[in-house]
Amino acid sequence: MTFKFSFKLLLADGEKLLCQCSLYKTYRVTTSIPVDVVWHRLINLADMSWHPLFVKTRLPKGLIPKPGLIFGVVTRLTPIPIRVFVENVRPKEFLSIRLLAIPGIEQRITYQMESTLRGSYIAYSITLKGWLSPVIWWFIKPYSARVASELVNAAAKSLP
């Protein structure tokens, strides 16, 4: 588990107070489930029932994420849909999305997968930037800690 937090307080022009916060956290899981199975479960964005924070998405079933895709997702914390932007996709290796929720916060989520001799290695990283990041982190921390393990559990249930 990697955790990095930085807080910068800047005084500009002697009167304005600028605040820059950033947070970076990575959760890692190893499993005996093949990368193909975990990847297939991850890219099924229409069914996010395994995700501890997301309740549902507004996507048709079978749509494969590609860079530039924008869709809505409803979280367990608010009934208001949040827009999600798919930044980068490398099949069976990497998925990067950015949540466009509210001004004052920038949230980026990445999933990295690697095949090993004993199965798969999954890393879930979250990056928060903006002056609201400490507040948002306080709300989502319990959910974020479970994402990688819940993804592996959901992939295990889909095995024949």
CSV table of N, CA and C in Angstrom, one decimal:
chain,number,residue,atom,x,y,z
A,1,MET,N,0.9,-1.2,0.0
A,1,MET,CA,0.0,0.0,0.0
A,1,MET,C,0.9,1.2,0.0
A,2,THR,N,0.7,2.1,-0.9
A,2,THR,CA,1.4,3.4,-1.0
A,2,THR,C,0.5,4.5,-0.7
A,3,PHE,N,1.0,5.5,0.1
A,3,PHE,CA,0.2,6.6,0.5
A,3,PHE,C,1.1,7.8,0.4
A,4,LYS,N,0.6,8.8,-0.3
A,4,LYS,CA,1.4,10.1,-0.4
A,4,LYS,C,0.4,11.2,-0.3
A,5,PHE,N,0.7,12.2,0.6
A,5,PHE,CA,-0.2,13.3,0.7
A,5,PHE,C,0.6,14.6,0.8
A,6,SER,N,0.3,15.6,0.0
A,6,SER,CA,1.0,16.8,0.1
A,6,SER,C,0.0,18.0,0.2
A,7,PHE,N,0.4,18.9,1.0
A,7,PHE,CA,-0.4,20.1,1.3
A,7,PHE,C,0.4,21.3,1.1
A,8,LYS,N,0.1,22.2,0.2
A,8,LYS,CA,0.9,23.4,0.0
A,8,LYS,C,-0.1,24.6,0.2
A,9,LEU,N,0.4,25.6,1.0
A,9,LEU,CA,-0.3,26.8,1.2
A,9,LEU,C,0.5,27.9,0.7
A,10,LEU,N,0.0,28.6,-0.3
A,10,LEU,CA,0.7,29.7,-1.0
A,10,LEU,C,0.1,31.0,-0.7
A,11,LEU,N,0.9,32.0,-0.5
A,11,LEU,CA,0.4,33.3,-0.4
A,11,LEU,C,0.8,34.1,-1.7
A,12,ALA,N,-0.2,34.6,-2.4
A,12,ALA,CA,0.1,35.2,-3.7
A,12,ALA,C,-0.4,36.7,-3.6
A,13,ASP,N,0.4,37.6,-4.0
A,13,ASP,CA,0.1,39.0,-4.0
A,13,ASP,C,-0.2,39.5,-2.5
A,14,GLY,N,0.3,38.8,-1.5
A,14,GLY,CA,0.2,39.3,-0.2
A,14,GLY,C,-1.3,39.2,0.4
A,15,GLU,N,-2.3,39.0,-0.4
A,15,GLU,CA,-3.6,39.0,0.1
A,15,GLU,C,-4.4,37.7,-0.2
A,16,LYS,N,-4.1,37.1,-1.3
A,16,LYS,CA,-4.9,35.9,-1.7
A,16,LYS,C,-4.2,34.7,-1.1
A,17,LEU,N,-5.1,33.8,-0.7
A,17,LEU,CA,-4.6,32.6,-0.1
A,17,LEU,C,-5.0,31.4,-1.0
A,18,LEU,N,-4.0,30.8,-1.5
A,18,LEU,CA,-4.2,29.6,-2.4
A,18,LEU,C,-3.8,28.3,-1.7
A,19,CYS,N,-4.6,27.3,-1.9
A,19,CYS,CA,-4.3,26.1,-1.3
A,19,CYS,C,-4.3,25.0,-2.3
A,20,GLN,N,-3.2,24.2,-2.3
A,20,GLN,CA,-3.1,23.1,-3.2
A,20,GLN,C,-2.9,21.8,-2.4
A,21,CYS,N,-3.8,20.8,-2.6
A,21,CYS,CA,-3.7,19.6,-1.9
A,21,CYS,C,-3.7,18.5,-3.0
A,22,SER,N,-2.9,17.4,-2.7
A,22,SER,CA,-3.0,16.3,-3.5
A,22,SER,C,-2.8,15.0,-2.7
A,23,LEU,N,-3.4,13.9,-3.2
A,23,LEU,CA,-3.4,12.7,-2.4
A,23,LEU,C,-3.2,11.6,-3.5
A,24,TYR,N,-2.3,10.6,-3.2
A,24,TYR,CA,-2.1,9.5,-4.0
A,24,TYR,C,-2.1,8.2,-3.2
A,25,LYS,N,-2.9,7.2,-3.5
A,25,LYS,CA,-3.0,6.0,-2.7
A,25,LYS,C,-3.1,4.8,-3.7
A,26,THR,N,-2.4,3.7,-3.4
A,26,THR,CA,-2.4,2.5,-4.2
A,26,THR,C,-2.7,1.3,-3.4
A,27,TYR,N,-3.6,0.5,-3.8
A,27,TYR,CA,-4.0,-0.7,-3.2
A,27,TYR,C,-3.6,-1.9,-4.1
A,28,ARG,N,-3.0,-2.9,-3.6
A,28,ARG,CA,-2.5,-4.0,-4.5
A,28,ARG,C,-3.1,-5.4,-3.9
A,29,VAL,N,-3.4,-6.2,-4.9
A,29,VAL,CA,-4.0,-7.5,-4.6
A,29,VAL,C,-3.3,-8.5,-5.5
A,30,THR,N,-3.0,-9.7,-5.0
A,30,THR,CA,-2.5,-10.8,-5.9
A,30,THR,C,-3.5,-11.9,-5.8
A,31,THR,N,-3.8,-12.6,-6.9
A,31,THR,CA,-4.8,-13.6,-6.9
A,31,THR,C,-4.4,-14.7,-7.9
A,32,SER,N,-5.0,-15.9,-7.8
A,32,SER,CA,-4.7,-17.0,-8.7
A,32,SER,C,-5.6,-16.9,-9.9
A,33,ILE,N,-6.5,-16.0,-10.0
A,33,ILE,CA,-7.4,-15.8,-11.1
A,33,ILE,C,-6.7,-15.2,-12.3
A,34,PRO,N,-6.8,-15.7,-13.5
A,34,PRO,CA,-6.1,-15.2,-14.7
A,34,PRO,C,-6.5,-13.7,-15.0
A,35,VAL,N,-5.6,-13.0,-15.5
A,35,VAL,CA,-5.8,-11.6,-15.9
A,35,VAL,C,-7.0,-11.4,-16.8
A,36,ASP,N,-7.2,-12.4,-17.7
A,36,ASP,CA,-8.3,-12.3,-18.7
A,36,ASP,C,-9.7,-12.2,-18.0
A,37,VAL,N,-9.8,-13.0,-16.9
A,37,VAL,CA,-11.1,-13.0,-16.2
A,37,VAL,C,-11.3,-11.7,-15.5
A,38,VAL,N,-10.3,-11.3,-14.8
A,38,VAL,CA,-10.4,-10.0,-14.0
A,38,VAL,C,-10.6,-8.8,-15.0
A,39,TRP,N,-9.9,-8.8,-16.1
A,39,TRP,CA,-10.1,-7.7,-17.0
A,39,TRP,C,-11.5,-7.7,-17.6
A,40,HIS,N,-12.0,-8.9,-18.0
A,40,HIS,CA,-13.4,-9.0,-18.5
A,40,HIS,C,-14.4,-8.4,-17.5
A,41,ARG,N,-14.2,-8.7,-16.2
A,41,ARG,CA,-15.1,-8.2,-15.2
A,41,ARG,C,-15.0,-6.6,-15.0
A,42,LEU,N,-13.8,-6.1,-15.2
A,42,LEU,CA,-13.5,-4.7,-15.0
A,42,LEU,C,-14.1,-3.9,-16.1
A,43,ILE,N,-13.9,-4.4,-17.4
A,43,ILE,CA,-14.4,-3.5,-18.5
A,43,ILE,C,-15.9,-3.6,-18.7
A,44,ASN,N,-16.6,-4.4,-18.0
A,44,ASN,CA,-18.0,-4.5,-18.1
A,44,ASN,C,-18.6,-3.3,-17.3
A,45,LEU,N,-18.5,-2.1,-17.8
A,45,LEU,CA,-18.9,-0.9,-17.1
A,45,LEU,C,-20.4,-0.8,-16.8
A,46,ALA,N,-21.2,-1.5,-17.6
A,46,ALA,CA,-22.6,-1.5,-17.4
A,46,ALA,C,-23.0,-2.2,-16.1
A,47,ASP,N,-22.2,-3.1,-15.6
A,47,ASP,CA,-22.4,-3.9,-14.4
A,47,ASP,C,-21.3,-3.6,-13.4
A,48,MET,N,-21.5,-2.6,-12.6
A,48,MET,CA,-20.5,-2.2,-11.5
A,48,MET,C,-21.0,-2.7,-10.2
A,49,SER,N,-21.8,-3.7,-10.1
A,49,SER,CA,-22.3,-4.2,-8.8
A,49,SER,C,-21.2,-4.6,-7.8
A,50,TRP,N,-20.1,-5.0,-8.3
A,50,TRP,CA,-19.0,-5.4,-7.5
A,50,TRP,C,-18.3,-4.2,-6.8
A,51,HIS,N,-18.4,-3.0,-7.4
A,51,HIS,CA,-17.7,-1.8,-6.9
A,51,HIS,C,-18.3,-1.3,-5.6
A,52,PRO,N,-17.6,-1.1,-4.5
A,52,PRO,CA,-18.1,-0.6,-3.2
A,52,PRO,C,-18.7,0.8,-3.2
A,53,LEU,N,-18.2,1.6,-4.2
A,53,LEU,CA,-18.7,3.0,-4.2
A,53,LEU,C,-19.7,3.3,-5.3
A,54,PHE,N,-19.6,2.7,-6.4
A,54,PHE,CA,-20.5,2.9,-7.5
A,54,PHE,C,-21.7,2.0,-7.4
A,55,VAL,N,-22.9,2.6,-7.6
A,55,VAL,CA,-24.1,1.8,-7.6
A,55,VAL,C,-24.5,1.3,-9.0
A,56,LYS,N,-24.6,2.2,-9.9
A,56,LYS,CA,-24.9,1.9,-11.3
A,56,LYS,C,-24.3,2.9,-12.2
A,57,THR,N,-24.2,2.5,-13.5
A,57,THR,CA,-23.8,3.3,-14.6
A,57,THR,C,-24.9,3.5,-15.6
A,58,ARG,N,-24.7,4.5,-16.4
A,58,ARG,CA,-25.7,4.7,-17.5
A,58,ARG,C,-25.0,4.4,-18.8
A,59,LEU,N,-24.8,3.1,-19.0
A,59,LEU,CA,-24.2,2.6,-20.2
A,59,LEU,C,-25.0,1.3,-20.7
A,60,PRO,N,-25.0,1.1,-22.0
A,60,PRO,CA,-25.6,-0.1,-22.5
A,60,PRO,C,-24.7,-1.3,-22.2
A,61,LYS,N,-25.3,-2.5,-22.0
A,61,LYS,CA,-24.5,-3.7,-21.8
A,61,LYS,C,-23.6,-4.0,-23.0
A,62,GLY,N,-22.4,-4.5,-22.8
A,62,GLY,CA,-21.5,-4.9,-23.9
A,62,GLY,C,-20.7,-3.8,-24.4
A,63,LEU,N,-20.8,-2.5,-24.0
A,63,LEU,CA,-20.0,-1.4,-24.4
A,63,LEU,C,-18.6,-1.6,-23.8
A,64,ILE,N,-17.6,-1.6,-24.7
A,64,ILE,CA,-16.2,-1.7,-24.2
A,64,ILE,C,-15.6,-0.3,-24.0
A,65,PRO,N,-14.9,0.0,-22.9
A,65,PRO,CA,-14.4,1.3,-22.7
A,65,PRO,C,-13.3,1.6,-23.7
A,66,LYS,N,-13.3,2.8,-24.2
A,66,LYS,CA,-12.3,3.3,-25.1
A,66,LYS,C,-12.0,4.8,-24.7
A,67,PRO,N,-10.8,5.2,-25.0
A,67,PRO,CA,-10.4,6.6,-24.6
A,67,PRO,C,-11.4,7.6,-25.2
A,68,GLY,N,-11.9,8.6,-24.4
A,68,GLY,CA,-12.8,9.6,-24.8
A,68,GLY,C,-14.3,9.3,-24.4
A,69,LEU,N,-14.5,8.1,-24.0
A,69,LEU,CA,-15.9,7.7,-23.6
A,69,LEU,C,-16.3,8.5,-22.3
A,70,ILE,N,-17.4,9.1,-22.3
A,70,ILE,CA,-17.9,9.8,-21.1
A,70,ILE,C,-19.3,9.2,-20.8
A,71,PHE,N,-19.4,8.9,-19.5
A,71,PHE,CA,-20.7,8.3,-19.1
A,71,PHE,C,-21.0,8.7,-17.6
A,72,GLY,N,-22.2,8.4,-17.2
A,72,GLY,CA,-22.6,8.8,-15.8
A,72,GLY,C,-22.6,7.6,-14.9
A,73,VAL,N,-22.3,7.9,-13.7
A,73,VAL,CA,-22.3,6.9,-12.6
A,73,VAL,C,-22.9,7.4,-11.4
A,74,VAL,N,-23.7,6.6,-10.7
A,74,VAL,CA,-24.3,7.0,-9.4
A,74,VAL,C,-23.5,6.4,-8.3
A,75,THR,N,-23.2,7.1,-7.3
A,75,THR,CA,-22.4,6.6,-6.2
A,75,THR,C,-23.3,6.3,-5.0
A,76,ARG,N,-22.8,5.6,-4.0
A,76,ARG,CA,-23.5,5.3,-2.8
A,76,ARG,C,-23.6,6.5,-1.9
A,77,LEU,N,-22.8,7.5,-2.1
A,77,LEU,CA,-22.8,8.7,-1.2
A,77,LEU,C,-23.8,9.7,-1.7
A,78,THR,N,-24.1,9.9,-3.0
A,78,THR,CA,-25.0,10.9,-3.5
A,78,THR,C,-25.8,10.3,-4.6
A,79,PRO,N,-27.1,10.7,-4.7
A,79,PRO,CA,-27.9,10.2,-5.8
A,79,PRO,C,-27.7,10.9,-7.1
A,80,ILE,N,-26.9,11.9,-7.1
A,80,ILE,CA,-26.6,12.7,-8.2
A,80,ILE,C,-25.6,12.0,-9.1
A,81,PRO,N,-25.8,11.8,-10.4
A,81,PRO,CA,-24.9,11.2,-11.2
A,81,PRO,C,-23.6,12.0,-11.4
A,82,ILE,N,-22.5,11.3,-11.4
A,82,ILE,CA,-21.2,11.9,-11.7
A,82,ILE,C,-20.7,11.5,-13.0
A,83,ARG,N,-20.1,12.4,-13.8
A,83,ARG,CA,-19.6,12.1,-15.1
A,83,ARG,C,-18.2,11.5,-15.0
A,84,VAL,N,-18.0,10.5,-15.8
A,84,VAL,CA,-16.7,9.7,-15.8
A,84,VAL,C,-16.2,9.8,-17.2
A,85,PHE,N,-14.9,10.1,-17.3
A,85,PHE,CA,-14.2,10.2,-18.6
A,85,PHE,C,-13.1,9.1,-18.6
A,86,VAL,N,-13.2,8.2,-19.7
A,86,VAL,CA,-12.2,7.2,-19.9
A,86,VAL,C,-10.9,7.9,-20.5
A,87,GLU,N,-9.8,7.8,-19.8
A,87,GLU,CA,-8.6,8.5,-20.3
A,87,GLU,C,-7.7,7.6,-21.2
A,88,ASN,N,-7.5,6.4,-20.7
A,88,ASN,CA,-6.5,5.5,-21.4
A,88,ASN,C,-6.9,4.1,-21.1
A,89,VAL,N,-6.8,3.3,-22.2
A,89,VAL,CA,-7.1,1.8,-22.1
A,89,VAL,C,-6.0,1.1,-22.8
A,90,ARG,N,-5.4,0.1,-22.1
A,90,ARG,CA,-4.5,-0.9,-22.7
A,90,ARG,C,-5.0,-2.2,-22.3
A,91,PRO,N,-5.6,-3.0,-23.3
A,91,PRO,CA,-6.3,-4.2,-23.0
A,91,PRO,C,-5.5,-5.2,-22.1
A,92,LYS,N,-6.1,-5.7,-21.1
A,92,LYS,CA,-5.6,-6.6,-20.1
A,92,LYS,C,-4.4,-6.1,-19.4
A,93,GLU,N,-4.2,-4.8,-19.4
A,93,GLU,CA,-3.1,-4.2,-18.6
A,93,GLU,C,-3.4,-3.0,-17.8
A,94,PHE,N,-4.2,-2.0,-18.4
A,94,PHE,CA,-4.3,-0.7,-17.8
A,94,PHE,C,-5.6,0.0,-18.2
A,95,LEU,N,-6.3,0.5,-17.2
A,95,LEU,CA,-7.5,1.3,-17.4
A,95,LEU,C,-7.4,2.6,-16.5
A,96,SER,N,-7.6,3.7,-17.1
A,96,SER,CA,-7.5,5.0,-16.4
A,96,SER,C,-8.8,5.8,-16.7
A,97,ILE,N,-9.4,6.2,-15.6
A,97,ILE,CA,-10.6,7.1,-15.7
A,97,ILE,C,-10.5,8.3,-14.8
A,98,ARG,N,-11.2,9.3,-15.2
A,98,ARG,CA,-11.2,10.6,-14.4
A,98,ARG,C,-12.6,10.9,-14.1
A,99,LEU,N,-12.9,11.2,-12.8
A,99,LEU,CA,-14.2,11.6,-12.4
A,99,LEU,C,-14.3,13.1,-12.4
A,100,LEU,N,-15.4,13.6,-13.0
A,100,LEU,CA,-15.7,15.0,-13.2
A,100,LEU,C,-16.8,15.3,-12.3
A,101,ALA,N,-16.6,15.5,-11.0
A,101,ALA,CA,-17.7,15.6,-10.0
A,101,ALA,C,-18.0,17.1,-9.8
A,102,ILE,N,-17.2,17.8,-9.1
A,102,ILE,CA,-17.4,19.1,-8.7
A,102,ILE,C,-16.2,20.0,-8.8
A,103,PRO,N,-16.3,21.3,-9.0
A,103,PRO,CA,-15.1,22.1,-9.1
A,103,PRO,C,-14.4,22.1,-7.7
A,104,GLY,N,-13.1,22.1,-7.8
A,104,GLY,CA,-12.3,22.1,-6.5
A,104,GLY,C,-11.7,20.7,-6.3
A,105,ILE,N,-12.1,19.7,-7.1
A,105,ILE,CA,-11.6,18.4,-6.9
A,105,ILE,C,-11.3,17.7,-8.3
A,106,GLU,N,-10.2,17.1,-8.4
A,106,GLU,CA,-9.9,16.3,-9.6
A,106,GLU,C,-9.5,14.9,-9.1
A,107,GLN,N,-10.3,13.9,-9.6
A,107,GLN,CA,-10.0,12.5,-9.2
A,107,GLN,C,-9.7,11.7,-10.4
A,108,ARG,N,-8.6,10.9,-10.2
A,108,ARG,CA,-8.2,10.0,-11.3
A,108,ARG,C,-8.1,8.6,-10.7
A,109,ILE,N,-8.6,7.6,-11.4
A,109,ILE,CA,-8.6,6.2,-10.9
A,109,ILE,C,-7.9,5.4,-12.0
A,110,THR,N,-6.9,4.6,-11.6
A,110,THR,CA,-6.3,3.7,-12.5
A,110,THR,C,-6.3,2.2,-12.0
A,111,TYR,N,-6.5,1.3,-12.9
A,111,TYR,CA,-6.4,-0.1,-12.6
A,111,TYR,C,-5.3,-0.6,-13.4
A,112,GLN,N,-4.3,-1.3,-12.8
A,112,GLN,CA,-3.2,-1.9,-13.5
A,112,GLN,C,-3.2,-3.4,-13.2
A,113,MET,N,-3.0,-4.2,-14.3
A,113,MET,CA,-3.0,-5.7,-14.1
A,113,MET,C,-1.8,-6.3,-14.7
A,114,GLU,N,-1.3,-7.3,-14.1
A,114,GLU,CA,-0.1,-8.0,-14.6
A,114,GLU,C,-0.2,-9.4,-14.3
A,115,SER,N,0.1,-10.2,-15.3
A,115,SER,CA,0.1,-11.7,-15.2
A,115,SER,C,1.4,-12.1,-14.6
A,116,THR,N,1.2,-13.0,-13.6
A,116,THR,CA,2.4,-13.6,-12.9
A,116,THR,C,2.4,-15.1,-13.1
A,117,LEU,N,3.4,-15.8,-12.6
A,117,LEU,CA,3.4,-17.2,-12.7
A,117,LEU,C,2.4,-17.9,-11.8
A,118,ARG,N,2.0,-17.2,-10.8
A,118,ARG,CA,1.0,-17.7,-9.8
A,118,ARG,C,-0.4,-17.2,-10.1
A,119,GLY,N,-0.6,-16.3,-11.0
A,119,GLY,CA,-1.9,-15.8,-11.3
A,119,GLY,C,-1.9,-14.3,-11.8
A,120,SER,N,-2.5,-13.4,-11.0
A,120,SER,CA,-2.5,-12.0,-11.4
A,120,SER,C,-2.2,-11.1,-10.3
A,121,TYR,N,-1.7,-9.9,-10.7
A,121,TYR,CA,-1.4,-8.9,-9.7
A,121,TYR,C,-2.2,-7.7,-10.2
A,122,ILE,N,-3.1,-7.2,-9.3
A,122,ILE,CA,-4.0,-6.1,-9.6
A,122,ILE,C,-3.6,-4.9,-8.7
A,123,ALA,N,-3.5,-3.7,-9.3
A,123,ALA,CA,-3.2,-2.5,-8.5
A,123,ALA,C,-4.3,-1.5,-8.8
A,124,TYR,N,-4.9,-0.9,-7.8
A,124,TYR,CA,-5.9,0.1,-7.9
A,124,TYR,C,-5.3,1.4,-7.3
A,125,SER,N,-5.2,2.4,-8.1
A,125,SER,CA,-4.7,3.7,-7.6
A,125,SER,C,-5.7,4.8,-7.7
A,126,ILE,N,-5.7,5.7,-6.7
A,126,ILE,CA,-6.6,6.8,-6.7
A,126,ILE,C,-5.7,8.1,-6.5
A,127,THR,N,-5.9,9.1,-7.3
A,127,THR,CA,-5.2,10.4,-7.2
A,127,THR,C,-6.3,11.4,-7.0
A,128,LEU,N,-6.2,12.2,-6.0
A,128,LEU,CA,-7.1,13.3,-5.7
A,128,LEU,C,-6.2,14.6,-5.7
A,129,LYS,N,-6.7,15.6,-6.4
A,129,LYS,CA,-6.0,16.9,-6.5
A,129,LYS,C,-7.1,18.0,-6.3
A,130,GLY,N,-6.7,19.1,-5.6
A,130,GLY,CA,-7.6,20.2,-5.4
A,130,GLY,C,-7.8,20.4,-3.9
A,131,TRP,N,-8.3,21.6,-3.6
A,131,TRP,CA,-8.5,22.0,-2.2
A,131,TRP,C,-9.5,21.2,-1.5
A,132,LEU,N,-10.4,20.5,-2.1
A,132,LEU,CA,-11.4,19.6,-1.5
A,132,LEU,C,-10.9,18.2,-1.3
A,133,SER,N,-9.7,17.8,-1.7
A,133,SER,CA,-9.3,16.5,-1.6
A,133,SER,C,-9.3,15.9,-0.2
A,134,PRO,N,-8.8,16.6,0.8
A,134,PRO,CA,-8.9,16.0,2.2
A,134,PRO,C,-10.3,15.6,2.6
A,135,VAL,N,-11.3,16.5,2.3
A,135,VAL,CA,-12.7,16.2,2.6
A,135,VAL,C,-13.2,15.0,1.9
A,136,ILE,N,-13.0,15.0,0.6
A,136,ILE,CA,-13.5,13.9,-0.3
A,136,ILE,C,-12.8,12.6,0.2
A,137,TRP,N,-11.5,12.6,0.5
A,137,TRP,CA,-10.8,11.4,0.9
A,137,TRP,C,-11.4,10.9,2.2
A,138,TRP,N,-11.8,11.7,3.1
A,138,TRP,CA,-12.4,11.3,4.3
A,138,TRP,C,-13.7,10.5,4.1
A,139,PHE,N,-14.5,10.9,3.0
A,139,PHE,CA,-15.7,10.2,2.7
A,139,PHE,C,-15.4,8.9,2.0
A,140,ILE,N,-14.5,8.8,1.0
A,140,ILE,CA,-14.4,7.7,0.2
A,140,ILE,C,-13.3,6.7,0.6
A,141,LYS,N,-12.5,7.0,1.6
A,141,LYS,CA,-11.4,6.1,2.1
A,141,LYS,C,-11.9,4.7,2.4
A,142,PRO,N,-13.0,4.5,3.2
A,142,PRO,CA,-13.4,3.1,3.5
A,142,PRO,C,-13.8,2.3,2.2
A,143,TYR,N,-14.4,3.0,1.2
A,143,TYR,CA,-14.8,2.3,0.0
A,143,TYR,C,-13.6,2.0,-0.9
A,144,SER,N,-12.6,3.0,-1.0
A,144,SER,CA,-11.5,2.8,-1.8
A,144,SER,C,-10.6,1.6,-1.4
A,145,ALA,N,-10.5,1.4,-0.1
A,145,ALA,CA,-9.7,0.3,0.4
A,145,ALA,C,-10.2,-1.1,0.0
A,146,ARG,N,-11.4,-1.2,-0.4
A,146,ARG,CA,-12.0,-2.5,-0.8
A,146,ARG,C,-12.1,-2.7,-2.3
A,147,VAL,N,-11.8,-1.7,-3.1
A,147,VAL,CA,-12.1,-1.9,-4.5
A,147,VAL,C,-11.4,-3.0,-5.2
A,148,ALA,N,-10.1,-3.1,-5.0
A,148,ALA,CA,-9.3,-4.2,-5.7
A,148,ALA,C,-9.7,-5.6,-5.2
A,149,SER,N,-9.9,-5.7,-3.9
A,149,SER,CA,-10.3,-7.1,-3.4
A,149,SER,C,-11.7,-7.4,-3.9
A,150,GLU,N,-12.6,-6.4,-4.0
A,150,GLU,CA,-14.0,-6.7,-4.5
A,150,GLU,C,-14.0,-7.1,-6.0
A,151,LEU,N,-13.1,-6.4,-6.7
A,151,LEU,CA,-13.0,-6.8,-8.1
A,151,LEU,C,-12.5,-8.2,-8.3
A,152,VAL,N,-11.6,-8.7,-7.5
A,152,VAL,CA,-11.1,-10.0,-7.6
A,152,VAL,C,-12.2,-11.0,-7.1
A,153,ASN,N,-12.9,-10.7,-6.1
A,153,ASN,CA,-14.1,-11.5,-5.6
A,153,ASN,C,-15.1,-11.7,-6.7
A,154,ALA,N,-15.4,-10.6,-7.4
A,154,ALA,CA,-16.4,-10.6,-8.5
A,154,ALA,C,-15.9,-11.5,-9.6
A,155,ALA,N,-14.7,-11.4,-9.9
A,155,ALA,CA,-14.1,-12.2,-11.0
A,155,ALA,C,-14.1,-13.6,-10.6
A,156,ALA,N,-13.9,-13.9,-9.4
A,156,ALA,CA,-13.9,-15.3,-8.9
A,156,ALA,C,-15.3,-15.9,-9.0
A,157,LYS,N,-16.3,-15.1,-8.8
A,157,LYS,CA,-17.7,-15.6,-8.9
A,157,LYS,C,-18.1,-15.9,-10.3
A,158,SER,N,-17.4,-15.2,-11.2
A,158,SER,CA,-17.8,-15.4,-12.7
A,158,SER,C,-17.1,-16.6,-13.3
A,159,LEU,N,-16.2,-17.2,-12.6
A,159,LEU,CA,-15.5,-18.4,-13.1
A,159,LEU,C,-16.5,-19.6,-13.2
A,160,PRO,N,-16.3,-20.4,-14.2
A,160,PRO,CA,-17.2,-21.6,-14.3
A,160,PRO,C,-16.9,-22.6,-13.2
